[in-house]
Amino acid sequence: EFRRVLFRSNFLEDQMLNKILIASLLFLVPSLPAQAAGATQADATYVQTMSTVAGDFAKVSTEWATAVSNPPTFAIGGKYNTWKKSAIAATTKLQAATTKLNSVKATPAFAKSDALLKKACKEYLAALALVSQALAKNDSKMFTKANTALNAANTSFTNWSTAYQADAKALNG
C-alpha cells in the first residue's frame, strides 16, 4: 500500500506568526474623533465600517491559522480527512472575509491607503487560492508557493495599515 506523507512546510509553521501579525494589525486601525478637523461624516462612517470589517477579517484569519496548523503526519485516514475538511472550510471562510474587506468603499480622504488595501486583498485571494490547491492535492511544493504569496500579502497588508494610519492622522489634523 502506497502512503503519501504530508510534508510539513514553513507554510504551516509560519501561520502562527501570520496570525499574530494580522491580530496585531487590527490594533493599528485608528478611529476618528467625533469632531476630527477635516473629516466628513462619510469619512467617519468609512473608519467605523473599516474597523468592524477589519476586526472580522482578523478574527477569521486567526481561526484559519488555527485550522491549518498542525496537520496529521500521514495524509491518510480519518484524522487527516477531518483536518483537511476543516482547513478547506476555514480557507473558504477567509476568502469570503477578504472579499468583504476588499469591498469596503473608501472616501477620497483614504484613496492612498485604499489602493494598498485593494493590492493586499488581491494578493491574499491569490495566496488563498494556492492554499486551496495545495490542500486539494496535498502538495508540499504548492504549500511553499502559497507561503511565499501569503508573506507578500502580509507585507502589503502592513503597508496598507501604515498608509491608513497616515490618512486618518491627516484627517485628525
GROMACS .gro file of C-alpha atoms in nm, residues 94-104 121 125:
model
   13
   94LEU     CA    1  -1.113   3.356   0.497
   95GLN     CA    2  -1.159   3.410   0.123
   96ALA     CA    3  -1.509   3.544   0.196
   97ALA     CA    4  -1.378   3.773   0.473
   98THR     CA    5  -1.105   3.901   0.240
   99THR     CA    6  -1.360   3.971  -0.033
  100LYS     CA    7  -1.574   4.160   0.219
  101LEU     CA    8  -1.272   4.365   0.333
  102ASN     CA    9  -1.190   4.440  -0.030
  103SER     CA   10  -1.546   4.560  -0.094
  104VAL     CA   11  -1.544   4.843   0.162
  121CYS     CA   12  -0.669   4.177  -0.069
  125LEU     CA   13  -0.709   3.597  -0.250
   0.00000   0.00000   0.00000
